[in-house]
């Protein structure tokens, strides 16, 4: 009779969960000891890095990844990263260890009240009632992670693994299909609204980051001449940002949002919420007369959208059918054809920001100098993982996403995402060059992830924009016209910590030195197995205004 552990390993193989990201403790040893050779174990030094790397791995593969956490302390440390994974819609199977089932009633040392510890961030949480139910619970978690797009948690007492398994079919579907069919009636209704619009605007978001959706939305924009906006705070790009019809990123305040969307009588939003805002402002999202249609694969996004019509569908197939259904030859907007509107949009939008002039001899670098030089050198297929809050507007202005998965950020806004996520992305997609652009303050939240990158020879270039402070917090304090009580941390050496964790690192202080380092590192990035940290000293009190 096989054990529960052996049956669970078979389930993991069936669902391609054969890479285990973990920072384990004693409650996980019965599962991990003697792990078979076909199961890859990846150690991270903090649970935030465990879940962050698994999140990047899952996003890059567009398939569930497995994270293994240690009872109360491990799950508790990982809650913030689980929240990020949920908002990033990353499919994760999260197995959490628990004390021995046979004395749980006595609340022994390391026992945890785990079911509610992560709140409602998991899409599913299950403690199997018997040891024999563990393999089925892992299978159900894989389905839930994939269909509900988030982390699904399975809590397993440590003695369950050695128990005999049942020779019964798993209480979970052997196959679960997500239909790619686009309902013809829904497609027709949206196409009619698009065709009747005199001025159409498209808003795209992270949910549209798929090769099929990019291709379909590009055809739709070109046939209608619609200008395309990226959602604010978008974690992924939903449209090629070097396309002439790409208009930019939506502002995150209602006043400017109304102004930006004011020219359109119809706004078609695809794969994005309607609309993500920060901070709060009074007033409507759009002006009277502007109608909103949402197409999304996220039911919760549809439920809260103030839209005239919301359609929940698989986006690649729906958008392809919609692009096929829209007649690009029809006149629209005062007699302009779709092609004429396209040329008009291309002339009026997507004027990429001119890069700043290089600093004069002896002048400090700014973040925009670094980003402009990256933009000149990065291959189109690069995955850029971002976590630099004070420099994100510069990055959007200077470094366009040119391929699906060309841009990745933390949808939740919690710091500590980029370093481990970049590691996971590169492990899942070794054919894609990966660059992480991170503020020094952000890097400190999961600096331990560099050890995992070095230990497993994950070839990522980590560009750390080091201004020695939380610059975004300083700017927020300035808006309140008050002083900030927090100090700077210029004495912190990210490159020094990187080297202590076994990762190659350099500190860059000048423009010529920056160019030399980028020219040496980036051409070999696609084939590199050596992680490198470039800690680039930048001036904190200057903001590039494109």
Coordinates of C-alpha atoms in Angstrom, one line a residue:
X1 CA 0.0 0.0 0.0
X2 CA 1.5 3.4 -1.0
X3 CA 1.8 6.1 1.7
X4 CA -0.1 9.4 1.6
X5 CA 3.3 11.0 0.7
X6 CA 3.8 8.8 -2.3
X7 CA 0.2 9.4 -3.5
X8 CA 0.7 13.2 -3.0
X9 CA 3.9 13.1 -5.0
X10 CA 2.0 11.4 -7.8
X11 CA -0.6 14.1 -7.7
X12 CA 2.1 16.7 -7.9
X13 CA 3.6 15.0 -11.0
X14 CA 0.1 14.9 -12.6
X15 CA -0.4 18.6 -12.1
X16 CA 3.2 19.6 -13.0
X17 CA 3.9 20.7 -9.4
X18 CA 7.4 19.2 -9.4
X19 CA 9.3 22.4 -8.3
X20 CA 8.9 23.0 -4.6
X21 CA 9.7 26.5 -3.2
X22 CA 10.3 26.3 0.5
X23 CA 11.8 27.5 3.7
X24 CA 10.9 24.5 5.8
X25 CA 10.8 23.6 9.4
X26 CA 10.3 20.4 11.5
X27 CA 6.7 20.0 10.4
X28 CA 7.7 19.6 6.8
X29 CA 10.6 17.2 7.3
X30 CA 8.5 14.0 7.0
X31 CA 7.5 15.2 3.5
X32 CA 10.9 16.4 2.3
X33 CA 13.3 13.8 3.7
X34 CA 14.4 11.6 0.8
X35 CA 12.7 13.7 -1.8
X36 CA 12.7 11.9 -5.2
X37 CA 15.1 13.1 -7.9
X38 CA 12.4 14.3 -10.2
X39 CA 11.1 16.8 -7.6
X40 CA 13.2 20.0 -7.6
X41 CA 13.6 21.7 -4.3
X42 CA 14.3 25.4 -4.2
X43 CA 15.3 27.0 -0.9
X44 CA 14.6 30.6 0.0
X45 CA 15.7 32.3 3.2
X46 CA 12.3 33.9 4.1
X47 CA 8.7 32.9 3.5
X48 CA 8.1 36.1 1.6
X49 CA 10.8 35.1 -0.8
X50 CA 9.3 31.6 -1.0
X51 CA 5.9 32.8 -2.1
X52 CA 7.4 35.7 -4.2
X53 CA 9.6 33.3 -6.2
X54 CA 6.7 30.8 -6.6
X55 CA 4.5 33.8 -7.8
X56 CA 7.0 34.7 -10.4
X57 CA 7.4 31.1 -11.5
X58 CA 3.6 30.7 -11.8
X59 CA 3.1 33.9 -13.7
X60 CA 5.9 33.1 -16.2
X61 CA 4.5 29.6 -16.8
X62 CA 0.8 30.6 -16.6
X63 CA 0.3 27.4 -14.5
X64 CA 0.2 26.6 -10.8
X65 CA 3.4 26.6 -8.8
X66 CA 3.9 24.9 -5.4
X67 CA 5.1 26.7 -2.2
X68 CA 5.7 24.8 1.1
X69 CA 5.4 26.8 4.3
X70 CA 6.2 26.0 7.9
X71 CA 3.2 26.0 10.3
X72 CA 2.2 29.2 12.1
X73 CA 5.5 31.1 11.7
X74 CA 5.9 30.3 8.0
X75 CA 2.4 31.0 7.0
X76 CA 2.3 34.2 9.1
X77 CA 5.5 35.5 7.5
X78 CA 4.1 34.8 4.1
X79 CA 0.7 36.5 4.4
X80 CA 1.8 39.7 2.7
X81 CA 3.3 37.8 -0.2
X82 CA 0.1 35.7 -0.4
X83 CA -1.9 38.9 -0.6
X84 CA 0.3 40.1 -3.5
X85 CA -0.1 36.7 -5.2
X86 CA -3.9 37.0 -5.0
X87 CA -4.1 40.4 -6.5
X88 CA -1.5 39.4 -9.1
X89 CA -3.8 36.5 -9.9
X90 CA -1.0 34.0 -9.6
X91 CA -2.0 30.4 -9.3
X92 CA -0.3 28.9 -6.3
X93 CA -0.7 25.6 -4.4
X94 CA 0.5 26.4 -0.9
X95 CA 1.1 23.4 1.4
X96 CA 1.4 24.4 5.0
X97 CA 2.8 22.0 7.7
X98 CA 1.0 21.4 10.9
X99 CA 1.9 19.5 14.1
X100 CA 1.2 15.8 14.5
X101 CA -2.5 15.2 14.2
X102 CA -2.6 12.7 17.1
X103 CA -2.1 15.4 19.8
X104 CA -3.4 18.5 18.1
X105 CA -6.2 18.7 20.6
X106 CA -3.6 19.4 23.3
X107 CA -2.2 22.4 21.3
X108 CA 1.4 21.1 21.3
X109 CA 4.5 23.2 20.5
X110 CA 4.4 24.4 16.9
X111 CA 0.7 23.7 16.6
X112 CA -1.1 26.5 14.7
X113 CA -4.6 27.8 14.3
X114 CA -3.9 28.1 10.6
X115 CA -7.2 28.1 8.8
X116 CA -7.9 31.8 9.2
X117 CA -4.3 33.0 9.6
X118 CA -4.1 34.2 6.0
X119 CA -7.5 35.8 6.1
X120 CA -9.4 35.7 2.8
X121 CA -6.4 36.2 0.7
X122 CA -6.3 32.5 -0.4
X123 CA -8.9 31.5 -2.9
X124 CA -9.4 28.2 -1.0
X125 CA -8.2 26.9 2.3
X126 CA -8.6 23.2 3.2
X127 CA -7.5 21.1 6.2
X128 CA -8.2 17.5 5.0
X129 CA -10.3 15.7 7.7
X130 CA -8.2 12.5 7.3
X131 CA -4.7 11.8 6.2
X132 CA -6.0 9.9 3.2
X133 CA -7.7 13.0 1.9
X134 CA -4.4 14.9 1.5
X135 CA -3.7 13.9 -2.1
X136 CA -7.2 14.9 -3.2
X137 CA -6.9 18.2 -1.4
X138 CA -3.7 19.0 -3.3
X139 CA -5.5 18.2 -6.6
X140 CA -8.5 20.4 -5.7
X141 CA -6.0 23.2 -4.7
X142 CA -4.4 22.9 -8.1
X143 CA -7.8 23.3 -9.8
X144 CA -8.8 26.2 -7.5
X145 CA -5.5 28.0 -8.1
X146 CA -5.9 27.8 -11.8
X147 CA -9.6 28.6 -12.1
X148 CA -9.9 31.2 -9.4
X149 CA -6.4 32.7 -10.1
X150 CA -4.8 32.8 -6.7
X151 CA -3.2 30.9 -3.8
X152 CA -5.0 27.8 -2.6
X153 CA -3.9 26.5 0.8
X154 CA -3.7 22.9 2.0
X155 CA -2.8 22.3 5.7
X156 CA -1.2 19.0 6.4
X157 CA -0.4 17.5 9.8
X158 CA 3.2 16.1 9.8
X159 CA 2.2 12.5 10.6
X160 CA -0.2 12.3 7.7
X161 CA 2.6 11.7 5.1
X162 CA 3.5 8.3 6.6
X163 CA -0.1 7.0 6.7
X164 CA -1.3 4.5 4.2
X165 CA -3.1 5.9 1.2
X166 CA -6.4 4.7 -0.2
X167 CA -6.6 2.9 -3.5
X168 CA -9.6 5.0 -4.6
X169 CA -10.1 7.6 -7.3
X170 CA -9.2 11.1 -6.2
X171 CA -12.2 13.2 -5.1
X172 CA -11.2 15.8 -7.7
X173 CA -11.6 16.0 -11.5
X174 CA -8.9 14.2 -13.5
X175 CA -9.3 17.0 -16.0
X176 CA -10.8 20.5 -15.7
X177 CA -11.3 22.5 -18.8
X178 CA -11.7 26.2 -19.1
X179 CA -13.7 26.9 -22.2
X180 CA -12.0 29.2 -24.8
X181 CA -15.3 29.6 -26.6
X182 CA -16.5 33.2 -26.9
X183 CA -20.3 33.4 -26.6
X184 CA -21.5 34.8 -30.0
X185 CA -24.2 36.9 -28.4
X186 CA -21.9 38.5 -26.0
X187 CA -19.4 39.2 -28.8
X188 CA -22.1 40.7 -30.9
X189 CA -23.4 43.0 -28.2
X190 CA -19.9 44.4 -27.4
X191 CA -19.1 44.7 -31.2
X192 CA -22.3 46.7 -31.7
X193 CA -21.4 49.1 -28.9
X194 CA -17.9 49.5 -30.4
X195 CA -19.3 50.0 -33.9
X196 CA -21.8 52.7 -32.6
X197 CA -19.1 54.7 -30.8
X198 CA -18.0 57.9 -32.3
X199 CA -14.9 58.0 -30.1
X200 CA -13.6 54.8 -28.7
X201 CA -10.9 54.4 -26.1
X202 CA -9.4 51.1 -24.9
X203 CA -8.1 50.5 -21.4
X204 CA -6.0 47.4 -20.9
X205 CA -4.7 45.7 -17.8
X206 CA -2.7 42.8 -16.4
X207 CA -5.4 40.3 -17.3
X208 CA -4.8 41.0 -21.0
X209 CA -1.1 40.0 -20.8
X210 CA -1.3 37.0 -23.1
X211 CA 0.1 36.6 -26.6
X212 CA -3.4 35.9 -28.0
X213 CA -4.9 38.9 -26.3
X214 CA -2.1 41.2 -27.3
X215 CA -2.5 40.2 -31.0
X216 CA -6.3 40.5 -30.9
X217 CA -6.3 43.9 -29.1
X218 CA -3.7 45.2 -31.6
X219 CA -6.0 44.2 -34.5
X220 CA -9.0 45.8 -32.7
X221 CA -7.1 49.0 -32.1
X222 CA -5.8 49.2 -35.6
X223 CA -9.2 48.5 -37.2
X224 CA -11.0 51.1 -35.1
X225 CA -8.2 53.6 -34.6
X226 CA -8.8 53.5 -30.8
X227 CA -6.2 54.9 -28.5
X228 CA -5.0 52.4 -25.9
X229 CA -4.4 53.2 -22.3
X230 CA -2.7 51.0 -19.7
X231 CA -4.5 50.7 -16.3
X232 CA -3.0 52.6 -13.4
X233 CA -0.8 50.6 -11.0
X234 CA -0.9 47.8 -13.6
X235 CA 1.1 44.7 -12.6
X236 CA 1.5 43.6 -16.2
X237 CA 1.3 45.2 -19.6
X238 CA -1.8 44.5 -21.7
X239 CA -0.8 45.9 -25.0
X240 CA 2.5 46.6 -26.9
X241 CA 3.7 49.9 -25.5
X242 CA 5.8 50.8 -28.5
X243 CA 2.7 50.7 -30.8
X244 CA 1.7 54.0 -32.3
X245 CA -1.8 53.8 -30.8
X246 CA -0.5 53.3 -27.2
X247 CA -1.4 56.4 -25.4
X248 CA 0.2 55.9 -22.0
X249 CA -0.8 55.0 -18.4
X250 CA -4.0 56.2 -16.9
X251 CA -3.7 58.6 -14.0
X252 CA -4.7 57.3 -10.6
X253 CA -6.7 60.3 -9.4
X254 CA -10.3 61.0 -10.5
X255 CA -9.8 64.5 -11.7
X256 CA -7.2 63.6 -14.2
X257 CA -8.9 60.3 -15.1
X258 CA -12.1 62.2 -16.1
X259 CA -9.9 64.5 -18.2
X260 CA -8.0 61.7 -19.8
X261 CA -11.2 59.7 -20.7
X262 CA -13.3 62.7 -21.5
X263 CA -12.8 62.6 -25.3
X264 CA -14.4 59.1 -25.5
X265 CA -18.0 58.3 -25.6
X266 CA -17.2 54.6 -25.1
X267 CA -14.4 53.1 -23.0
X268 CA -13.8 49.4 -23.5
X269 CA -11.8 48.0 -20.6
X270 CA -10.1 44.6 -21.1
X271 CA -8.5 42.7 -18.2
X272 CA -8.4 45.6 -15.8
X273 CA -10.5 46.9 -13.0
X274 CA -12.8 49.9 -13.5
X275 CA -10.7 51.9 -12.4
X276 CA -7.9 51.5 -9.8
X277 CA -7.4 54.7 -7.9
X278 CA -5.2 56.2 -5.2
X279 CA -5.7 58.4 -3.3
X280 CA -9.4 59.0 -2.8
X281 CA -11.0 61.9 -4.6
X282 CA -14.7 62.8 -4.8
X283 CA -16.6 62.8 -8.0
X284 CA -17.5 60.3 -10.8
X285 CA -14.8 58.3 -12.6
X286 CA -15.9 59.5 -16.0
X287 CA -17.8 62.5 -17.4
X288 CA -21.5 62.2 -18.3
X289 CA -22.0 60.7 -21.7
X290 CA -19.0 58.3 -21.4
X291 CA -20.1 54.7 -21.3
X292 CA -18.0 51.9 -19.9
X293 CA -17.9 48.3 -21.1
X294 CA -15.7 45.7 -19.2
X295 CA -14.4 42.4 -20.6
X296 CA -12.6 40.4 -17.9
X297 CA -11.7 36.8 -16.8
X298 CA -12.1 37.8 -13.2
X299 CA -15.7 37.5 -11.8
X300 CA -14.9 39.7 -8.8
X301 CA -13.6 42.4 -11.1
X302 CA -16.9 42.3 -13.0
X303 CA -19.0 42.3 -9.8
X304 CA -17.6 45.7 -8.6
X305 CA -17.3 47.5 -12.0
X306 CA -19.5 50.6 -12.5
X307 CA -19.9 49.5 -16.2
X308 CA -22.9 49.5 -18.6
X309 CA -21.9 46.0 -19.6
X310 CA -19.5 43.5 -18.0
X311 CA -18.6 40.2 -19.7
X312 CA -16.7 37.5 -18.0
X313 CA -14.9 35.4 -20.6
X314 CA -11.6 33.9 -21.6
X315 CA -9.9 36.9 -22.9
X316 CA -7.8 35.6 -25.8
X317 CA -10.7 33.9 -27.5
X318 CA -13.2 36.7 -26.8
X319 CA -10.9 39.5 -28.0
X320 CA -10.1 37.5 -31.1
X321 CA -13.8 37.1 -31.9
X322 CA -14.4 40.8 -31.1
X323 CA -11.6 41.9 -33.4
X324 CA -13.0 39.7 -36.2
X325 CA -16.5 41.1 -35.6
X326 CA -15.7 44.8 -35.7
X327 CA -16.0 46.3 -39.2
X328 CA -12.9 48.5 -39.5
X329 CA -14.2 50.1 -42.8
X330 CA -17.2 51.8 -41.1
X331 CA -16.9 55.5 -40.7
X332 CA -16.8 56.7 -37.1
X333 CA -16.1 59.9 -35.3
X334 CA -17.4 62.5 -37.7
X335 CA -16.7 60.6 -40.9
X336 CA -13.2 59.4 -40.1
X337 CA -12.5 55.7 -41.0
X338 CA -10.8 53.4 -38.6
X339 CA -7.6 53.7 -40.5
X340 CA -7.8 57.5 -40.4
X341 CA -8.4 57.5 -36.7
X342 CA -5.5 55.1 -36.3
X343 CA -3.2 57.6 -38.0
X344 CA -4.6 60.4 -35.9
X345 CA -4.1 58.5 -32.8
X346 CA -0.5 57.6 -33.8
X347 CA 0.2 61.2 -34.4
X348 CA -1.3 62.5 -31.2
X349 CA -0.3 59.7 -28.8
X350 CA 2.7 57.6 -27.8
X351 CA 5.3 60.3 -28.1
X352 CA 7.8 58.4 -26.1
X353 CA 9.6 60.6 -23.6
X354 CA 12.9 61.9 -24.9
X355 CA 15.6 60.5 -22.6
X356 CA 17.4 63.0 -20.4
X357 CA 20.8 64.3 -21.4
X358 CA 23.7 62.4 -19.8
X359 CA 24.9 64.1 -16.6
X360 CA 27.8 66.5 -16.9
X361 CA 31.1 65.5 -15.5
X362 CA 30.8 65.4 -11.7
X363 CA 27.0 65.5 -11.7
X364 CA 25.2 62.7 -10.0
X365 CA 23.1 60.1 -11.8
X366 CA 19.3 60.2 -11.7
X367 CA 17.0 57.2 -12.0
X368 CA 16.0 58.4 -15.4
X369 CA 19.6 58.2 -16.6
X370 CA 19.8 54.6 -15.6
X371 CA 16.4 53.7 -17.1
X372 CA 17.2 55.4 -20.4
X373 CA 20.4 53.5 -20.8
X374 CA 18.5 50.2 -20.0
X375 CA 15.9 51.0 -22.6
X376 CA 18.6 51.5 -25.2
X377 CA 20.0 48.0 -24.5
X378 CA 17.3 45.7 -23.4
X379 CA 16.2 43.1 -26.0
X380 CA 12.4 43.2 -26.9
X381 CA 11.9 39.8 -25.2
X382 CA 13.2 41.0 -21.8
X383 CA 11.0 40.5 -18.8
X384 CA 11.4 43.6 -16.6
X385 CA 10.4 43.1 -13.0
X386 CA 9.8 46.5 -11.3
X387 CA 9.7 47.6 -7.7
X388 CA 10.9 51.2 -7.5
X389 CA 7.9 53.3 -6.4
X390 CA 9.6 56.7 -6.6
X391 CA 10.9 56.0 -10.1
X392 CA 8.0 54.1 -11.6
X393 CA 6.7 57.1 -13.7
X394 CA 10.2 57.4 -15.2
X395 CA 10.3 53.7 -16.0
X396 CA 6.8 53.8 -17.7
X397 CA 7.9 56.9 -19.7
X398 CA 11.2 55.5 -20.9
X399 CA 11.0 51.7 -21.0
X400 CA 8.1 50.3 -23.0
X401 CA 6.9 46.7 -22.6
X402 CA 7.3 45.2 -26.1
X403 CA 6.3 41.6 -25.6
X404 CA 3.8 39.7 -23.4
X405 CA 5.2 39.4 -19.9
X406 CA 7.5 42.3 -20.8
X407 CA 6.6 44.1 -17.6
X408 CA 5.8 42.6 -14.1
X409 CA 5.1 44.3 -10.9
X410 CA 3.3 43.7 -7.6
X411 CA -0.4 44.4 -8.1
X412 CA -0.9 44.8 -4.3
X413 CA 1.8 47.4 -3.8
X414 CA 3.4 45.5 -0.9
X415 CA 7.2 45.7 -1.0
X416 CA 9.4 42.6 -1.3
X417 CA 8.1 41.3 -4.6
X418 CA 10.6 42.0 -7.3
X419 CA 13.8 40.2 -6.1
X420 CA 12.2 36.7 -5.5
X421 CA 9.7 37.1 -8.4
X422 CA 12.5 37.8 -10.9
X423 CA 14.2 34.6 -9.7
X424 CA 11.0 32.6 -10.2
X425 CA 10.4 34.1 -13.6
X426 CA 13.8 33.2 -14.9
X427 CA 13.6 29.7 -13.5
X428 CA 10.3 29.2 -15.3
X429 CA 11.2 30.9 -18.5
X430 CA 15.0 30.4 -18.9
X431 CA 14.7 31.5 -22.6
X432 CA 13.7 35.1 -21.6
X433 CA 16.3 37.6 -20.3
X434 CA 15.2 39.0 -16.9
X435 CA 16.1 42.3 -15.4
X436 CA 14.8 43.5 -12.0
X437 CA 14.7 47.3 -11.4
X438 CA 14.4 47.8 -7.7
X439 CA 14.7 50.7 -5.2
X440 CA 17.2 50.1 -2.4
X441 CA 14.4 50.4 0.2
X442 CA 12.3 47.8 -1.7
X443 CA 15.3 45.5 -2.0
X444 CA 15.8 45.3 1.7
X445 CA 12.4 43.7 2.2
X446 CA 13.5 40.4 0.5
X447 CA 17.3 40.7 0.2
X448 CA 17.5 37.0 1.1
X449 CA 16.2 36.1 -2.3
X450 CA 19.7 36.9 -3.7
X451 CA 21.0 33.8 -2.0
X452 CA 18.5 31.6 -3.8
X453 CA 19.5 33.3 -7.1
X454 CA 23.2 32.6 -6.4
X455 CA 22.7 29.1 -5.1
X456 CA 20.6 27.9 -8.0
X457 CA 22.5 29.9 -10.7
X458 CA 19.6 32.0 -11.8
X459 CA 20.9 34.5 -14.4
X460 CA 19.1 37.8 -13.5
X461 CA 20.5 41.3 -13.5
X462 CA 19.2 43.2 -10.4
X463 CA 19.5 47.0 -11.0
X464 CA 19.1 48.6 -7.6
X465 CA 18.5 52.3 -7.7
X466 CA 20.1 53.4 -4.5
X467 CA 19.2 56.8 -3.1
X468 CA 19.7 55.9 0.5
X469 CA 16.2 56.6 1.6
X470 CA 12.5 55.9 1.1
X471 CA 12.1 58.6 -1.5
X472 CA 8.5 57.9 -2.3
X473 CA 7.7 58.5 1.4
X474 CA 9.7 61.7 1.4
X475 CA 7.6 63.0 -1.5
X476 CA 4.4 62.0 0.2
X477 CA 5.4 63.9 3.3
X478 CA 6.3 66.9 1.2
X479 CA 2.7 66.9 -0.3
X480 CA 1.5 67.2 3.3
X481 CA 3.9 70.2 3.7
X482 CA 5.4 68.6 6.8
X483 CA 8.7 67.0 7.8
X484 CA 9.2 63.3 7.9
X485 CA 10.2 61.5 11.1
X486 CA 12.1 58.7 9.4
X487 CA 15.8 58.9 8.7
X488 CA 17.7 58.0 5.6
X489 CA 19.8 54.9 5.4
X490 CA 22.7 55.9 3.3
X491 CA 25.1 53.7 5.3
X492 CA 23.3 50.5 4.0
X493 CA 25.2 48.7 1.3
X494 CA 23.0 46.5 -0.9
X495 CA 26.0 45.4 -2.9
X496 CA 27.7 44.4 0.3
X497 CA 24.7 42.4 1.5
X498 CA 24.5 40.8 -2.0
X499 CA 28.1 39.6 -1.8
X500 CA 27.6 38.3 1.7
X501 CA 24.7 36.2 0.3
X502 CA 27.0 34.8 -2.5
X503 CA 25.8 37.0 -5.3
X504 CA 28.1 39.0 -7.6
X505 CA 27.7 42.7 -7.0
X506 CA 29.0 46.1 -8.0
X507 CA 28.4 49.6 -6.9
X508 CA 28.1 52.2 -9.7
X509 CA 28.5 55.9 -9.1
X510 CA 29.1 57.5 -12.5
X511 CA 27.6 57.5 -16.0
X512 CA 30.6 56.1 -17.8
X513 CA 30.9 53.3 -15.2
X514 CA 27.1 52.6 -15.7
X515 CA 27.5 52.3 -19.5
X516 CA 30.5 50.0 -19.1
X517 CA 28.6 47.7 -16.7
X518 CA 25.5 47.5 -18.8
X519 CA 27.4 46.9 -22.0
X520 CA 29.3 44.0 -20.3
X521 CA 26.2 42.4 -18.7
X522 CA 23.2 42.8 -21.0
X523 CA 24.5 41.2 -24.2
X524 CA 25.1 37.9 -22.4
X525 CA 22.0 38.1 -20.2
X526 CA 19.9 35.6 -22.3
X527 CA 22.4 32.8 -21.7
X528 CA 23.7 33.8 -18.3
X529 CA 23.5 31.6 -15.2
X530 CA 25.1 34.2 -13.0
X531 CA 23.0 36.6 -11.0
X532 CA 24.5 40.1 -10.7
X533 CA 23.5 43.1 -8.6
X534 CA 24.3 46.6 -9.9
X535 CA 23.8 49.0 -7.0
X536 CA 23.6 52.4 -8.8
X537 CA 23.9 55.5 -6.7
X538 CA 21.2 58.0 -7.8
X539 CA 20.2 61.4 -6.5
X540 CA 17.0 61.2 -4.5
X541 CA 15.6 64.7 -4.8
X542 CA 15.4 65.0 -8.6
X543 CA 12.4 63.6 -10.5
X544 CA 12.6 63.3 -14.3
X545 CA 9.7 65.1 -16.0
X546 CA 9.2 63.8 -19.5

